[in-house]
Amino acid sequence: MMIGLGIIGLIYGNSALIWEPIRKTLPGRPVIIYLCAVIEIGTGIGLLLRPSVILACRVLFPFLLLWMALLKLPGLFLAPHVMVSWEAFGEIAATSAGGWCLFAAHAGAWEQWHLKFAIGESGIRAARLLLVAALPMIGLSHFVYHDLTASLVPKCMRFPLGWTYLTGAGSVAAAAGMLFGVYPRLAANLEAGMLWIITLLVWVPRVASMPRDQGDWTEFFISSAIATGTWVVADTYRSVPWLASGKAAHAVSPD
């Protein structure tokens, strides 16, 4: 999905919607946007090729953290009363959690020597907590912006407001399950599955009907990145029984 975001950046350049938080008065803004697009495409391809996985993780994880810290975190301080600030932060945080798991699982010798706290089991546990923090931000936005979210529900599905509240509550419940060790594997995988279903039902038809709409393509790739990040975190529970609870349910599968 990083490849798709990178392609959007290359095609639309300075007008790419995903980079709107970058001040238009910033010197070299177009260069920064194109550089970010190249990084996204490069890391996306790198993750697909076994020889370059470690390098791709070394670049992708810091890139996502900088994206979150420089473009999304300030919004929490500038407009903490606006839910969209929290939603935007939660979306990139969920994606970053997946990137962190990949980084922790594919750490090289340098990381094992200098960044022990961020790799292996400790890194994966921290990534899980990042996802736990992110999911309520996404879920609560369904309640705050219920009319807007309901308008995205496919017309063939009845009770759009009900689906809006159900999916929002599902994200909050998944975070609680992961945090307190109540069926965390089931909770994380159900959340990942739900996010993929939302991506397929909401955004695929939109990009198919309006293939030249930059906004829909951007939303599709962002939604896919969130779902992928959540799925990567969910996969770290694969050694845990589906209905495990308590301390044992927090076991880590790093590889």
Short mmCIF file of C-alpha atoms in Angstrom, two decimals:
data_model
loop_
_atom_site.label_atom_id
_atom_site.label_comp_id
_atom_site.label_asym_id
_atom_site.label_seq_id
_atom_site.Cartn_x
_atom_site.Cartn_y
_atom_site.Cartn_z
CA MET A 1 0.00 0.00 0.00
CA MET A 2 3.00 2.26 0.47
CA ILE A 3 3.66 1.84 -3.24
CA GLY A 4 0.18 3.17 -4.01
CA LEU A 5 0.63 6.19 -1.75
CA GLY A 6 3.97 6.87 -3.40
CA ILE A 7 2.45 6.73 -6.86
CA ILE A 8 -0.23 9.21 -5.77
CA GLY A 9 2.54 11.52 -4.58
CA LEU A 10 4.44 11.27 -7.86
CA ILE A 11 1.35 11.82 -10.00
CA TYR A 12 -0.11 14.79 -8.11
CA GLY A 13 3.09 16.19 -6.62
CA ASN A 14 2.58 19.44 -4.75
CA SER A 15 -1.21 19.03 -4.85
CA ALA A 16 -1.20 15.53 -3.34
CA LEU A 17 -3.90 15.57 -0.66
CA ILE A 18 -1.99 13.31 1.68
CA TRP A 19 0.69 15.97 2.20
CA GLU A 20 -1.65 18.90 2.87
CA PRO A 21 -0.34 19.30 6.47
CA ILE A 22 3.02 20.39 5.03
CA ARG A 23 2.91 24.20 4.96
CA LYS A 24 2.67 25.49 1.40
CA THR A 25 5.12 28.26 2.32
CA LEU A 26 7.80 25.75 3.31
CA PRO A 27 10.84 26.13 1.01
CA GLY A 28 11.35 23.05 -1.12
CA ARG A 29 7.89 21.65 -0.37
CA PRO A 30 7.52 19.97 -3.80
CA VAL A 31 10.94 18.35 -3.42
CA ILE A 32 10.00 17.02 0.01
CA ILE A 33 6.76 15.58 -1.34
CA TYR A 34 8.48 13.85 -4.25
CA LEU A 35 11.18 12.52 -1.91
CA CYS A 36 8.50 11.08 0.38
CA ALA A 37 6.82 9.48 -2.61
CA VAL A 38 10.08 7.85 -3.66
CA ILE A 39 10.62 6.55 -0.12
CA GLU A 40 7.12 5.08 -0.05
CA ILE A 41 7.58 3.31 -3.37
CA GLY A 42 11.09 2.14 -2.49
CA THR A 43 10.16 0.73 0.90
CA GLY A 44 7.01 -0.86 -0.49
CA ILE A 45 9.00 -2.68 -3.15
CA GLY A 46 11.74 -3.50 -0.64
CA LEU A 47 9.31 -5.30 1.64
CA LEU A 48 8.35 -7.59 -1.23
CA LEU A 49 11.94 -8.71 -1.90
CA ARG A 50 13.63 -10.90 0.70
CA PRO A 51 17.17 -9.49 0.25
CA SER A 52 15.98 -5.93 0.88
CA VAL A 53 13.51 -6.49 3.73
CA ILE A 54 15.87 -5.37 6.50
CA LEU A 55 16.83 -2.19 4.65
CA ALA A 56 13.20 -1.45 3.82
CA CYS A 57 12.22 -1.82 7.48
CA ARG A 58 15.10 0.41 8.55
CA VAL A 59 13.79 3.16 6.29
CA LEU A 60 10.03 2.64 6.58
CA PHE A 61 9.71 2.64 10.37
CA PRO A 62 11.54 5.97 10.98
CA PHE A 63 9.70 7.44 8.00
CA LEU A 64 6.33 6.54 9.52
CA LEU A 65 7.37 7.84 12.94
CA LEU A 66 8.44 11.16 11.43
CA TRP A 67 5.18 11.34 9.48
CA MET A 68 3.26 10.79 12.70
CA ALA A 69 5.37 13.15 14.82
CA LEU A 70 5.77 16.03 12.38
CA LEU A 71 2.47 16.03 10.49
CA LYS A 72 -0.10 14.49 12.83
CA LEU A 73 1.05 15.01 16.42
CA PRO A 74 1.01 18.84 16.24
CA GLY A 75 -2.70 18.72 15.44
CA LEU A 76 -3.39 17.18 18.84
CA PHE A 77 -1.94 20.28 20.51
CA LEU A 78 -3.24 22.88 18.07
CA ALA A 79 -6.80 21.55 17.93
CA PRO A 80 -7.29 18.96 20.70
CA HIS A 81 -11.03 19.64 20.75
CA VAL A 82 -11.42 18.61 17.10
CA MET A 83 -11.98 14.88 16.65
CA VAL A 84 -10.47 14.79 13.18
CA SER A 85 -7.08 15.67 14.71
CA TRP A 86 -7.25 12.51 16.82
CA GLU A 87 -8.61 10.45 13.95
CA ALA A 88 -5.78 11.52 11.63
CA PHE A 89 -3.21 10.73 14.30
CA GLY A 90 -4.82 7.36 15.00
CA GLU A 91 -4.75 6.39 11.33
CA ILE A 92 -1.01 6.94 10.90
CA ALA A 93 -0.37 5.47 14.38
CA ALA A 94 -2.09 2.22 13.35
CA THR A 95 0.01 2.11 10.19
CA SER A 96 3.15 2.88 12.20
CA ALA A 97 2.36 0.06 14.63
CA GLY A 98 2.54 -2.39 11.75
CA GLY A 99 5.79 -0.84 10.54
CA TRP A 100 7.20 -1.13 14.05
CA CYS A 101 6.37 -4.85 14.19
CA LEU A 102 8.17 -5.39 10.89
CA PHE A 103 11.15 -3.41 12.15
CA ALA A 104 11.23 -5.35 15.42
CA ALA A 105 10.99 -8.71 13.67
CA HIS A 106 13.61 -7.99 10.98
CA ALA A 107 16.18 -6.11 13.00
CA GLY A 108 19.76 -6.27 11.78
CA ALA A 109 22.96 -6.45 13.78
CA TRP A 110 23.14 -2.67 14.29
CA GLU A 111 19.62 -2.53 15.73
CA GLN A 112 20.28 -5.52 17.97
CA TRP A 113 23.27 -3.70 19.43
CA HIS A 114 21.92 -0.14 19.68
CA LEU A 115 18.11 -0.39 19.76
CA LYS A 116 17.34 -3.42 21.90
CA PHE A 117 14.36 -1.64 23.46
CA ALA A 118 12.68 -1.17 20.06
CA ILE A 119 13.16 -4.64 18.58
CA GLY A 120 12.23 -8.21 19.40
CA GLU A 121 9.53 -8.87 21.96
CA SER A 122 9.84 -5.48 23.66
CA GLY A 123 9.44 -3.66 20.36
CA ILE A 124 6.43 -5.72 19.35
CA ARG A 125 4.76 -5.15 22.73
CA ALA A 126 5.30 -1.41 22.30
CA ALA A 127 3.84 -1.58 18.79
CA ARG A 128 0.78 -3.34 20.17
CA LEU A 129 0.30 -0.54 22.69
CA LEU A 130 0.58 2.01 19.90
CA LEU A 131 -2.21 0.23 18.04
CA VAL A 132 -4.25 0.04 21.25
CA ALA A 133 -3.96 3.83 21.54
CA ALA A 134 -4.80 4.34 17.86
CA LEU A 135 -7.94 2.24 17.51
CA PRO A 136 -10.17 4.24 19.91
CA MET A 137 -9.26 7.43 18.04
CA ILE A 138 -10.49 5.83 14.83
CA GLY A 139 -13.51 4.21 16.45
CA LEU A 140 -14.73 7.30 18.30
CA SER A 141 -14.62 9.31 15.08
CA HIS A 142 -17.46 7.10 13.83
CA PHE A 143 -19.62 8.44 16.65
CA VAL A 144 -18.56 12.08 16.37
CA TYR A 145 -18.87 12.15 12.57
CA HIS A 146 -21.71 9.64 12.39
CA ASP A 147 -23.56 11.33 9.53
CA LEU A 148 -20.47 11.58 7.34
CA THR A 149 -19.42 8.01 8.11
CA ALA A 150 -22.94 6.69 7.49
CA SER A 151 -22.94 8.37 4.08
CA LEU A 152 -20.02 6.15 3.08
CA VAL A 153 -21.89 2.92 3.84
CA PRO A 154 -22.86 1.21 0.54
CA LYS A 155 -26.44 1.99 -0.46
CA CYS A 156 -27.26 -1.72 -0.65
CA MET A 157 -26.72 -2.08 3.10
CA ARG A 158 -29.63 -1.14 5.32
CA PHE A 159 -29.30 0.79 8.58
CA PRO A 160 -26.12 2.75 7.67
CA LEU A 161 -26.09 4.55 11.00
CA GLY A 162 -26.18 1.19 12.77
CA TRP A 163 -23.16 -0.01 10.80
CA THR A 164 -21.40 3.25 11.63
CA TYR A 165 -21.85 2.79 15.36
CA LEU A 166 -21.11 -0.95 15.22
CA THR A 167 -17.77 -0.52 13.46
CA GLY A 168 -16.80 2.35 15.74
CA ALA A 169 -17.62 0.30 18.83
CA GLY A 170 -15.76 -2.64 17.32
CA SER A 171 -12.52 -0.67 17.12
CA VAL A 172 -12.84 0.47 20.73
CA ALA A 173 -13.67 -3.07 21.89
CA ALA A 174 -10.70 -4.51 19.98
CA ALA A 175 -8.36 -2.04 21.69
CA ALA A 176 -9.78 -2.99 25.09
CA GLY A 177 -9.38 -6.69 24.37
CA MET A 178 -5.75 -6.23 23.35
CA LEU A 179 -4.97 -4.00 26.32
CA PHE A 180 -6.53 -6.16 29.02
CA GLY A 181 -5.71 -9.54 27.50
CA VAL A 182 -9.31 -10.56 26.80
CA TYR A 183 -9.11 -12.72 23.67
CA PRO A 184 -6.50 -10.34 22.19
CA ARG A 185 -5.70 -12.54 19.20
CA LEU A 186 -9.36 -12.76 18.27
CA ALA A 187 -9.85 -9.04 18.89
CA ALA A 188 -6.88 -7.96 16.77
CA ASN A 189 -7.73 -10.27 13.88
CA LEU A 190 -11.40 -9.29 13.88
CA GLU A 191 -10.39 -5.64 13.80
CA ALA A 192 -8.01 -6.23 10.90
CA GLY A 193 -10.70 -8.17 9.04
CA MET A 194 -13.25 -5.43 9.66
CA LEU A 195 -10.89 -2.75 8.37
CA TRP A 196 -10.24 -4.74 5.19
CA ILE A 197 -13.97 -5.25 4.66
CA ILE A 198 -14.55 -1.51 5.07
CA THR A 199 -11.78 -0.82 2.55
CA LEU A 200 -13.24 -3.24 0.01
CA LEU A 201 -16.89 -2.24 0.45
CA VAL A 202 -16.44 1.52 0.71
CA TRP A 203 -13.40 2.55 -1.29
CA VAL A 204 -13.05 -0.05 -4.05
CA PRO A 205 -16.46 0.82 -5.58
CA ARG A 206 -15.63 4.53 -5.35
CA VAL A 207 -12.30 4.29 -7.16
CA ALA A 208 -13.89 1.98 -9.72
CA SER A 209 -16.68 4.47 -10.44
CA MET A 210 -14.43 7.56 -10.41
CA PRO A 211 -10.93 6.33 -11.32
CA ARG A 212 -9.57 9.86 -11.77
CA ASP A 213 -10.59 11.15 -8.35
CA GLN A 214 -7.45 11.82 -6.33
CA GLY A 215 -9.35 11.95 -3.05
CA ASP A 216 -10.88 8.49 -3.40
CA TRP A 217 -7.57 6.91 -4.40
CA THR A 218 -5.86 8.57 -1.43
CA GLU A 219 -8.55 7.34 0.96
CA PHE A 220 -8.34 3.84 -0.53
CA PHE A 221 -4.59 3.56 -0.01
CA ILE A 222 -4.73 5.10 3.47
CA SER A 223 -7.53 2.72 4.47
CA SER A 224 -5.50 -0.17 3.07
CA ALA A 225 -2.41 0.96 4.98
CA ILE A 226 -4.37 1.11 8.25
CA ALA A 227 -5.82 -2.36 7.65
CA THR A 228 -2.39 -3.73 6.74
CA GLY A 229 -0.76 -2.22 9.81
CA THR A 230 -3.45 -3.71 12.04
CA TRP A 231 -3.12 -7.10 10.35
CA VAL A 232 0.67 -7.12 10.87
CA VAL A 233 0.17 -6.45 14.58
CA ALA A 234 -2.55 -9.11 14.76
CA ASP A 235 -0.13 -11.63 13.26
CA THR A 236 2.19 -11.24 16.27
CA TYR A 237 -0.46 -13.10 18.30
CA ARG A 238 -0.37 -16.20 16.10
CA SER A 239 1.23 -18.39 18.79
CA VAL A 240 -1.58 -17.45 21.21
CA PRO A 241 -4.78 -19.56 21.30
CA TRP A 242 -7.75 -17.72 19.81
CA LEU A 243 -9.65 -17.67 23.10
CA ALA A 244 -6.70 -17.15 25.43
CA SER A 245 -7.02 -14.54 28.17
CA GLY A 246 -4.83 -13.10 30.86
CA LYS A 247 -1.04 -12.90 30.96
CA ALA A 248 -0.50 -15.85 28.59
CA ALA A 249 -2.55 -14.07 25.94
CA HIS A 250 0.15 -11.40 25.61
CA ALA A 251 2.78 -13.84 24.29
CA VAL A 252 4.69 -12.62 21.24
CA SER A 253 5.40 -14.33 17.91
CA PRO A 254 8.23 -12.16 16.58
CA ASP A 255 9.16 -14.03 13.39
#
